GROMACS .gro file of C-alpha atoms in nm:
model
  350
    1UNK     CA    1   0.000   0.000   0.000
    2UNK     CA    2   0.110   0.339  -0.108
    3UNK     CA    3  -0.052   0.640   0.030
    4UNK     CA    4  -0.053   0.993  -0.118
    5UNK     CA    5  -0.136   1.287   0.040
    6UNK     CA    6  -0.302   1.565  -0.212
    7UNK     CA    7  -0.298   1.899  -0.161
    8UNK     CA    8  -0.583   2.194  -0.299
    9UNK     CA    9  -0.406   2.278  -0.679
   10UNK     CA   10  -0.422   2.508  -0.937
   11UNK     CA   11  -0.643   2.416  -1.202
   12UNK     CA   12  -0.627   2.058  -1.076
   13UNK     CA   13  -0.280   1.976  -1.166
   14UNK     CA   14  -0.176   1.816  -0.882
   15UNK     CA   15  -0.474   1.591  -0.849
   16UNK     CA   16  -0.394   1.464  -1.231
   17UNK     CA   17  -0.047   1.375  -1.111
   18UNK     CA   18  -0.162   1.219  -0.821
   19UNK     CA   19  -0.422   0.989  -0.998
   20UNK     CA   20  -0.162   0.925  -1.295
   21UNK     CA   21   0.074   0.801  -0.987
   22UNK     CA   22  -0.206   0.496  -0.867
   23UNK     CA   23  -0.306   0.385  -1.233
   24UNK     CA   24   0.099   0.335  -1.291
   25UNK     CA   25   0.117   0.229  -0.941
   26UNK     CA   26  -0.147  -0.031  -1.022
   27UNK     CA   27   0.052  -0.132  -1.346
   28UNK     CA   28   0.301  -0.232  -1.101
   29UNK     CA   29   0.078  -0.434  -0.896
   30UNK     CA   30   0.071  -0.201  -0.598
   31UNK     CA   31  -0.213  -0.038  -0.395
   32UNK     CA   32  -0.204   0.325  -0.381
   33UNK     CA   33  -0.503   0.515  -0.169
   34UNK     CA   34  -0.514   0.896  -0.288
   35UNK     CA   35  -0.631   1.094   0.042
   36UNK     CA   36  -0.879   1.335  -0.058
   37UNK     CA   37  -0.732   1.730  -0.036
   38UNK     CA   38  -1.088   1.933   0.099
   39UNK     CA   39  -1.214   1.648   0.342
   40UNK     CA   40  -0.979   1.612   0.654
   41UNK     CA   41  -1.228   1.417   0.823
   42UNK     CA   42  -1.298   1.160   0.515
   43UNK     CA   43  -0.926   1.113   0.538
   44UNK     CA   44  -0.914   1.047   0.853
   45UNK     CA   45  -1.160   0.774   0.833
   46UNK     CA   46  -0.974   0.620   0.556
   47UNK     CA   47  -0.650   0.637   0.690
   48UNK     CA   48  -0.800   0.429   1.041
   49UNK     CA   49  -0.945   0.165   0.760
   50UNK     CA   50  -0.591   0.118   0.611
   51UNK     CA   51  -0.406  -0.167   0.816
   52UNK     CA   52  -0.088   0.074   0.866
   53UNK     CA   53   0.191  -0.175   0.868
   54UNK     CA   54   0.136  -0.295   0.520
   55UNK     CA   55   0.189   0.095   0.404
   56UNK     CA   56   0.513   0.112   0.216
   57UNK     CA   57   0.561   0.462   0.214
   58UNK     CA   58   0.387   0.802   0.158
   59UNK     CA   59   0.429   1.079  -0.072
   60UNK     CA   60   0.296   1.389   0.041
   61UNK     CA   61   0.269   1.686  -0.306
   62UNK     CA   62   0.449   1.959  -0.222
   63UNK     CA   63   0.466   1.836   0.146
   64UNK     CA   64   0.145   1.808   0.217
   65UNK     CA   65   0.047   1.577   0.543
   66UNK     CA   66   0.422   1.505   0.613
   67UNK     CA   67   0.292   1.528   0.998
   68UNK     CA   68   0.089   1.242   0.971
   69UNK     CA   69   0.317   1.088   0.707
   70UNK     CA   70   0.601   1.066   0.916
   71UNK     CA   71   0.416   0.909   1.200
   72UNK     CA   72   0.329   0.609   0.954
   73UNK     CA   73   0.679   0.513   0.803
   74UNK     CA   74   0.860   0.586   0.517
   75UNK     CA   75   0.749   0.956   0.361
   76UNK     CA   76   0.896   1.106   0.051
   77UNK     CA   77   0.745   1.467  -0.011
   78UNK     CA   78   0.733   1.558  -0.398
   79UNK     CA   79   0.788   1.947  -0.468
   80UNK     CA   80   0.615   2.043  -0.769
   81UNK     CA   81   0.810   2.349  -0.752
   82UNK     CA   82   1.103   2.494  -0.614
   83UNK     CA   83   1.161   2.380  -0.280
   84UNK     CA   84   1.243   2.740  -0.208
   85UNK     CA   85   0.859   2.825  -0.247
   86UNK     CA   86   0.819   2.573   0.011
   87UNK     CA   87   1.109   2.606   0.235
   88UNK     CA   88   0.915   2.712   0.584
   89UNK     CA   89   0.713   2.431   0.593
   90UNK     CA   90   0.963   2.174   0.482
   91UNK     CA   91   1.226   2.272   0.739
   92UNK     CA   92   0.972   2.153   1.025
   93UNK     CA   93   0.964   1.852   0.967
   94UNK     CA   94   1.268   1.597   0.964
   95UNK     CA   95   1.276   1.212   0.850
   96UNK     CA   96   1.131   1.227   0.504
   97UNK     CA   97   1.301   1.280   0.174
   98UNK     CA   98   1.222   1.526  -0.078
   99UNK     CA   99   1.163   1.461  -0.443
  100UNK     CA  100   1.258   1.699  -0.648
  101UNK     CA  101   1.160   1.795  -1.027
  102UNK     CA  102   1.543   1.980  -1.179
  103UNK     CA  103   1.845   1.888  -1.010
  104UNK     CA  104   1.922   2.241  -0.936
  105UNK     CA  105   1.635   2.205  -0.685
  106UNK     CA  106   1.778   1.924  -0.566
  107UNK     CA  107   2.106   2.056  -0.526
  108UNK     CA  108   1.965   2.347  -0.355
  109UNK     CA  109   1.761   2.174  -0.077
  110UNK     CA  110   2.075   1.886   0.000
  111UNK     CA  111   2.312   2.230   0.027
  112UNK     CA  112   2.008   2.288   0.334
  113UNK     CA  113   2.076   1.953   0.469
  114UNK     CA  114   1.746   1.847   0.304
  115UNK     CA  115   1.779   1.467   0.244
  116UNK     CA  116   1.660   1.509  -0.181
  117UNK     CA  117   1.704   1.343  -0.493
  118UNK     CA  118   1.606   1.378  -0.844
  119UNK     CA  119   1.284   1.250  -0.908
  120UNK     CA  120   1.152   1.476  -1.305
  121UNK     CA  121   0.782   1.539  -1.430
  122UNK     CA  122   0.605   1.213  -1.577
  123UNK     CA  123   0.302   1.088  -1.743
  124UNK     CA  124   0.125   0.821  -1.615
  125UNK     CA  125   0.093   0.521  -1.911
  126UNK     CA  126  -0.270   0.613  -1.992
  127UNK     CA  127  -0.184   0.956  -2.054
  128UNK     CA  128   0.024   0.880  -2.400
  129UNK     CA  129  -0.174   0.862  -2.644
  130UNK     CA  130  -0.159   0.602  -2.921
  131UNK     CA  131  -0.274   0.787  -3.200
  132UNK     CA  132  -0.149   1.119  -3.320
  133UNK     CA  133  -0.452   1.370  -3.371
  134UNK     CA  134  -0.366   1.441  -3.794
  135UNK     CA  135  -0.295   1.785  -3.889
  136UNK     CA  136  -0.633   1.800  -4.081
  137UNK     CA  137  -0.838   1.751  -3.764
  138UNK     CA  138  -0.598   2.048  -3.547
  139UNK     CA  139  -0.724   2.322  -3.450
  140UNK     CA  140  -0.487   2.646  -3.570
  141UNK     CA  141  -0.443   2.767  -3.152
  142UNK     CA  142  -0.104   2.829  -3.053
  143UNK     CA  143  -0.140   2.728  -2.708
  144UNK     CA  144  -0.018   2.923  -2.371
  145UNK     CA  145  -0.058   2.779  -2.080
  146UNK     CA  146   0.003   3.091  -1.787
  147UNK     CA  147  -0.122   3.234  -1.534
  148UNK     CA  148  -0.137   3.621  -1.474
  149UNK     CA  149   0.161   3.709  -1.270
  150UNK     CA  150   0.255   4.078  -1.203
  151UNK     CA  151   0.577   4.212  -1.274
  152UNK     CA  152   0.453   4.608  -1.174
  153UNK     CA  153   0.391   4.436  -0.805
  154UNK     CA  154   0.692   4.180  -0.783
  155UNK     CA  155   0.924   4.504  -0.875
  156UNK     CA  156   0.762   4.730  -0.624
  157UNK     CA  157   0.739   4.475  -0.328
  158UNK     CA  158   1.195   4.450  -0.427
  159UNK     CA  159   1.162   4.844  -0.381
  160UNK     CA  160   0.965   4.830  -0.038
  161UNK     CA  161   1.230   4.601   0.060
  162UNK     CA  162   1.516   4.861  -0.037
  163UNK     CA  163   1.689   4.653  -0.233
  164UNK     CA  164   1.602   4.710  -0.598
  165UNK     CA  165   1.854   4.881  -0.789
  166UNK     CA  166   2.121   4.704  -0.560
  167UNK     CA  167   2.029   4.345  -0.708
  168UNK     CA  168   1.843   4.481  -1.002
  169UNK     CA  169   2.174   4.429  -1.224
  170UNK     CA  170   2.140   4.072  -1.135
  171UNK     CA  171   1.787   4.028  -1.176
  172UNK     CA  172   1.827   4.125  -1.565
  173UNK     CA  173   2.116   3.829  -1.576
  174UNK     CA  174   1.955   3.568  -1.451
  175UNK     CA  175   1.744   3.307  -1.622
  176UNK     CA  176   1.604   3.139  -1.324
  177UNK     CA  177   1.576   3.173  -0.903
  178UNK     CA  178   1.904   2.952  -0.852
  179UNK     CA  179   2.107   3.164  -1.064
  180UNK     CA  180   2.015   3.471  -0.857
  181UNK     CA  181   2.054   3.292  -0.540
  182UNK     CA  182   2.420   3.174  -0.715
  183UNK     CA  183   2.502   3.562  -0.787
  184UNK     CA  184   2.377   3.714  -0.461
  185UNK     CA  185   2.617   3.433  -0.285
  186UNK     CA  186   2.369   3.237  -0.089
  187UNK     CA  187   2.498   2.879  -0.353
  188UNK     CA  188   2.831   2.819  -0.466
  189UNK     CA  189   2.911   2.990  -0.799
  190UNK     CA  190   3.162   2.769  -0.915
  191UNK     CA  191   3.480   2.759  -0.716
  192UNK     CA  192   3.346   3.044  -0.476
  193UNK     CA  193   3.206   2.931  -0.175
  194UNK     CA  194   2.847   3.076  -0.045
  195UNK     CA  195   2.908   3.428   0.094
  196UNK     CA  196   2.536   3.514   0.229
  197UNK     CA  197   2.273   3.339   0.463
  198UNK     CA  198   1.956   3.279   0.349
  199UNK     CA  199   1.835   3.437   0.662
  200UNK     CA  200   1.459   3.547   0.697
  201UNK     CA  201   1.521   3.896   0.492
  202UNK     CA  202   1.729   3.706   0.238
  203UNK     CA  203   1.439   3.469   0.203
  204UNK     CA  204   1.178   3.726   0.201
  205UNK     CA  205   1.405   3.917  -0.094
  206UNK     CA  206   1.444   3.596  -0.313
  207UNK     CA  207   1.064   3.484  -0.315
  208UNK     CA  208   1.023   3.845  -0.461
  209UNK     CA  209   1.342   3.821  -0.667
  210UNK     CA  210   1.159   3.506  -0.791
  211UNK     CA  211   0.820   3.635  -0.878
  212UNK     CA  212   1.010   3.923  -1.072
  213UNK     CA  213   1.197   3.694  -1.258
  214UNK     CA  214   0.861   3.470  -1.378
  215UNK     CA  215   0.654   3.760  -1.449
  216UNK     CA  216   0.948   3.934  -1.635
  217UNK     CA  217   0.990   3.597  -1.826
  218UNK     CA  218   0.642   3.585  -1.914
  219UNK     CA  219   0.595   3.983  -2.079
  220UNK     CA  220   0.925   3.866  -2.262
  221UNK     CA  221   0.672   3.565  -2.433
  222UNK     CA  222   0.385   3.747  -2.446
  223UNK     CA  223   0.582   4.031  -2.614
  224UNK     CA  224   0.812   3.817  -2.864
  225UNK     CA  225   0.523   3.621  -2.990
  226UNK     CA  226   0.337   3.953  -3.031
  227UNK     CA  227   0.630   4.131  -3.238
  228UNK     CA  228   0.647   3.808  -3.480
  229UNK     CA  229   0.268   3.849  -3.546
  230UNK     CA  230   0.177   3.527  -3.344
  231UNK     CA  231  -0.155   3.526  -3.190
  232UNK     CA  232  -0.174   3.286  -2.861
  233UNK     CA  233  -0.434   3.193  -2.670
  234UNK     CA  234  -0.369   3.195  -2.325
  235UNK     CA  235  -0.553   2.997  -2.059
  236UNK     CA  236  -0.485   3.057  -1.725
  237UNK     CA  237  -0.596   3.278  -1.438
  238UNK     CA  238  -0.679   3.663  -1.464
  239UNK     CA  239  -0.455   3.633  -1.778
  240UNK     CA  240  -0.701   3.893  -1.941
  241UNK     CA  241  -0.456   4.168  -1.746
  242UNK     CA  242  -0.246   4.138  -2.014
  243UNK     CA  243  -0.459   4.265  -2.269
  244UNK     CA  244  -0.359   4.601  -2.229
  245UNK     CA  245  -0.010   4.515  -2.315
  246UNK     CA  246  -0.001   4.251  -2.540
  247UNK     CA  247  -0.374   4.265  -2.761
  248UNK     CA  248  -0.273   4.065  -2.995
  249UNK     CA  249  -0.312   3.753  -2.825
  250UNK     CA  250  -0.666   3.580  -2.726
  251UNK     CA  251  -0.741   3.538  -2.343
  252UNK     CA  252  -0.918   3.278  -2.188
  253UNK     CA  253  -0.971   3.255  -1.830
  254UNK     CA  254  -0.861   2.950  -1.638
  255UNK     CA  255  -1.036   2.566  -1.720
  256UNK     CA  256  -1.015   2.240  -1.583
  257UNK     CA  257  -0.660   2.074  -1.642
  258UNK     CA  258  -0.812   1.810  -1.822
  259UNK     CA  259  -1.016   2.024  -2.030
  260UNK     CA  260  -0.652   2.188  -2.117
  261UNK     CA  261  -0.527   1.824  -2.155
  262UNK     CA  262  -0.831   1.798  -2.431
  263UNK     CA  263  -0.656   2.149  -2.617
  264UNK     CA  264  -0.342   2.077  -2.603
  265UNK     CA  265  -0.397   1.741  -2.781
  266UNK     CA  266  -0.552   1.926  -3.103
  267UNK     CA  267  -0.380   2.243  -3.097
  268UNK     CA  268  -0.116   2.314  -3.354
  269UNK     CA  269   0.171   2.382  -3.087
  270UNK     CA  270   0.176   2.464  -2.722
  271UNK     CA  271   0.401   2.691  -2.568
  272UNK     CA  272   0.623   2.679  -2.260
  273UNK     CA  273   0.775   2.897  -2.033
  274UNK     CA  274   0.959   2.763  -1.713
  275UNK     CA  275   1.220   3.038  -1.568
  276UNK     CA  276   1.241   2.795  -1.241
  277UNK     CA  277   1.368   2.505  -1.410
  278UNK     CA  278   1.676   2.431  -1.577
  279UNK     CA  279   1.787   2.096  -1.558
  280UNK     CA  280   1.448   1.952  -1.560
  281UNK     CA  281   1.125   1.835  -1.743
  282UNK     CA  282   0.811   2.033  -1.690
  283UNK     CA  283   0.466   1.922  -1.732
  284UNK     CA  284   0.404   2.181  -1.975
  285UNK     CA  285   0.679   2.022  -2.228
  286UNK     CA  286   0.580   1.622  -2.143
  287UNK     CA  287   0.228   1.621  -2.145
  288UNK     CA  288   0.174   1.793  -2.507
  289UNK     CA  289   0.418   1.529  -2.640
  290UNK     CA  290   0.224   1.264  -2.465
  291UNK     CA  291  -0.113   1.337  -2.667
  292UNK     CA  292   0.126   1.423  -2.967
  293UNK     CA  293   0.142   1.777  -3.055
  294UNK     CA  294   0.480   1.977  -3.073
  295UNK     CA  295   0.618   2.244  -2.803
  296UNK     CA  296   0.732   2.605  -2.891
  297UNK     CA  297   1.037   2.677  -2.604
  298UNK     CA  298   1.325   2.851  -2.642
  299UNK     CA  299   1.546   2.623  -2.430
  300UNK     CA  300   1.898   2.759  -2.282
  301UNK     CA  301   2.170   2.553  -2.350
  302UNK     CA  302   2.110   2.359  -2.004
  303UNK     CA  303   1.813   2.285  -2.039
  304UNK     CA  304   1.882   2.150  -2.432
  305UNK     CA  305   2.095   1.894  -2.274
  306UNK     CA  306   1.796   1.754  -2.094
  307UNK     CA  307   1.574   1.768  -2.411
  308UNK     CA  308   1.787   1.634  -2.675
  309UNK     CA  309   1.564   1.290  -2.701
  310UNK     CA  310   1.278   1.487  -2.728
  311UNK     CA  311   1.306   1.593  -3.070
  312UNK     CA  312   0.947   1.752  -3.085
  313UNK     CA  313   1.041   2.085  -2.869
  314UNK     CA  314   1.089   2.314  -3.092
  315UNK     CA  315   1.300   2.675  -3.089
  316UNK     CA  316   0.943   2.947  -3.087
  317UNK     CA  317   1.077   3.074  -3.466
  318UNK     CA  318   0.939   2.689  -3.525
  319UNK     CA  319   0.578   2.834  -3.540
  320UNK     CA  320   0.603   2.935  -3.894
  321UNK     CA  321   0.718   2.636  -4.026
  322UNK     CA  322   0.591   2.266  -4.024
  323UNK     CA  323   0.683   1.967  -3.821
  324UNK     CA  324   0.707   1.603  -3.876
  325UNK     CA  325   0.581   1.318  -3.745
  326UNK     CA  326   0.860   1.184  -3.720
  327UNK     CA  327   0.969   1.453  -3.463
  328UNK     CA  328   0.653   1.348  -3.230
  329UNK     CA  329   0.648   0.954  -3.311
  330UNK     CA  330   1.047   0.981  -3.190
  331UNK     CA  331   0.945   1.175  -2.829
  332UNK     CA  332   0.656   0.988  -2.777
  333UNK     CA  333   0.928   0.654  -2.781
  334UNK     CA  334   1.105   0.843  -2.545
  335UNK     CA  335   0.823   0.920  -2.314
  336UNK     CA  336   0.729   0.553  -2.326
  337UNK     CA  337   1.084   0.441  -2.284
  338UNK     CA  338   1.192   0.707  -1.966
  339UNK     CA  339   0.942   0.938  -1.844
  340UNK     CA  340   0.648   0.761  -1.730
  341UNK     CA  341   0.564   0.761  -1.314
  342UNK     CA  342   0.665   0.371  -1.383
  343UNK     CA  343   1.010   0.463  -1.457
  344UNK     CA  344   1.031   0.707  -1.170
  345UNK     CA  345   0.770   0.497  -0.937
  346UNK     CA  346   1.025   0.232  -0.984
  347UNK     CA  347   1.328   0.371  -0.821
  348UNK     CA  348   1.130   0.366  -0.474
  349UNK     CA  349   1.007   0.046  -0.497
  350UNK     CA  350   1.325  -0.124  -0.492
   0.00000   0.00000   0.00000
């Protein structure tokens, strides 16, 4: 028996990895009991139905229930995100080990004597599809998944602060939250050593610093797609606050993620944007390929070297040309082959 703890989720992301987790978990001939997010009492009542020593382990998303986790055995907590975002609530707890989605993340929580390993996005088996939707039958959408996120308050909350222009030098550097904490010395930058503590005004300064850095990443999409005469359409929440800025593109406010899951599988391309993850795979480049349509993402040369078998993630000037099917039959392989929760399910069932 495998127990998972859920958490409330945007869109109901989380909940589709959970339940991708037990059918692969199944595939492998193991019970896994997905404790409901909004119920605490229902969970509790399941949880005294569940003969506890037969439990293997836990996996609480994003560290959800590692309090009652802990008390039952073996607990891995999966972080969805950068275990920075989550850093208060993972330091109370000790005993469990933290799965982690790029290995910079992972890097950064074992430098906080954080037990972690590397443990990327998946699909679950039933998720790749085995039949690619033809071209005939797409729809024309460029699709972009995002969210509203607002650079006017991330920069203003760095000024309250007082630390703007002092780090804003950096801030236009960086491609993602560990490079800023590498140049403002809280990680190693090669062969120097950590200089700063990521003390409680250093934290408070890089959870800005990283909402900045998204929602300056994001304009820069929004914007380039715009200037190339590209019209998205952008699901997410409150994304219609870009309108002002960027009209070109269509708005949509946020749906269901398996309504998007429906989208993505007969648009012409979907786009990514990730600033928080370099050496990793997102869910936003895997689960297009899995129902067979192409991704627009202009990678950085670290995060190429993670998606060189994926030959279907394309540079974003790729939205004016064709692909083949070739280029999706070949990732789809490689989804099959490495990226399903089997694969990663499997490393903790040994």
């Amino acid at each position: 028996m495998i127990l998972i703890f859920g958490v409330i989720n945007q869109y109901g992301v989380l909940s589709h990895f959970s339940s991708g987790i037990q059918e692969d978990l199944a595939i492998l001939g193991e019970q896994c009991t997905v404790l409901p997010v909004n119920d605490g009492e229902l969970a509790a009542n399941i949880l005294n139905k569940i003969d506890h020593s037969q439990i293997k382990f836990s996996i609480c998303m994003n560290g959800s229930g590692l309090d009652t986790a802990l008390a039952l055995g073996k607990t891995y907590a999966l972080a969805v995100d950068h275990p920075l975002l989550l850093l208060p609530h993972l330091q109370k707890y000790k005993g469990y080990e933290l799965l982690c989605i790029a290995k910079e993340h992972t890097a950064f929580a074992n430098l906080l004597n954080i037990p972690a390993k590397d443990f990327f996005h998946a699909v679950s088996s039933k998720d790749i599809t085995d039949t690619v939707v033809a071209n005939i039958d797409r729809t024309d959408e460029v699709l972009f998944p995002a969210s509203y996120m607002d650079f006017n308050a991330a920069k203003q909350a760095l000024i309250e602060l007082g630390v703007f222009e002092q780090i804003k030098p950096a801030l236009e550097q960086v491609k993602s939250i560990n490079e800023f904490l590498m140049a403002i010395g809280v990680l190693p930058n090669g062969n120097r050593p950590p200089t700063t503590a990521l003390d409680e005004k250093v934290y408070k300064i890089t959870c800005e610093a990283d909402r900045y850095i998204r929602a300056l990443s994001r304009n820069q999409v929004l914007s380039n797609y715009q200037d190339n005469g590209v019209r998205l359409s952008v699901y997410g929440r409150n994304v219609r606050k870009y309108a002002e800025e960027y009209p070109e593109h269509d708005y949509h406010e946020e749906i269901p993620y398996t309504d998007l899951l429906k989208k993505m599988e007969k648009a012409k391309y979907v786009v990514h944007n990730s600033p928080g993850f370099l050496f990793a795979l997102h869910e936003r480049l895997i689960f297009p390929l899995a129902k067979g349509t192409p991704v627009l993402f202009d990678a950085t040369e670290h995060q190429k070297q993670m998606l060189n078998e994926l030959p279907a993630i394309y540079p974003s000037s790729q939205v004016f040309n064709e692909y083949t099917t070739k280029d999706i039959e070949a990732s789809i392989k490689k989804l099959r082959q490495s990226h399903t929760w089997i694969k990663r399910l499997s490393s903790l069932l040994i």
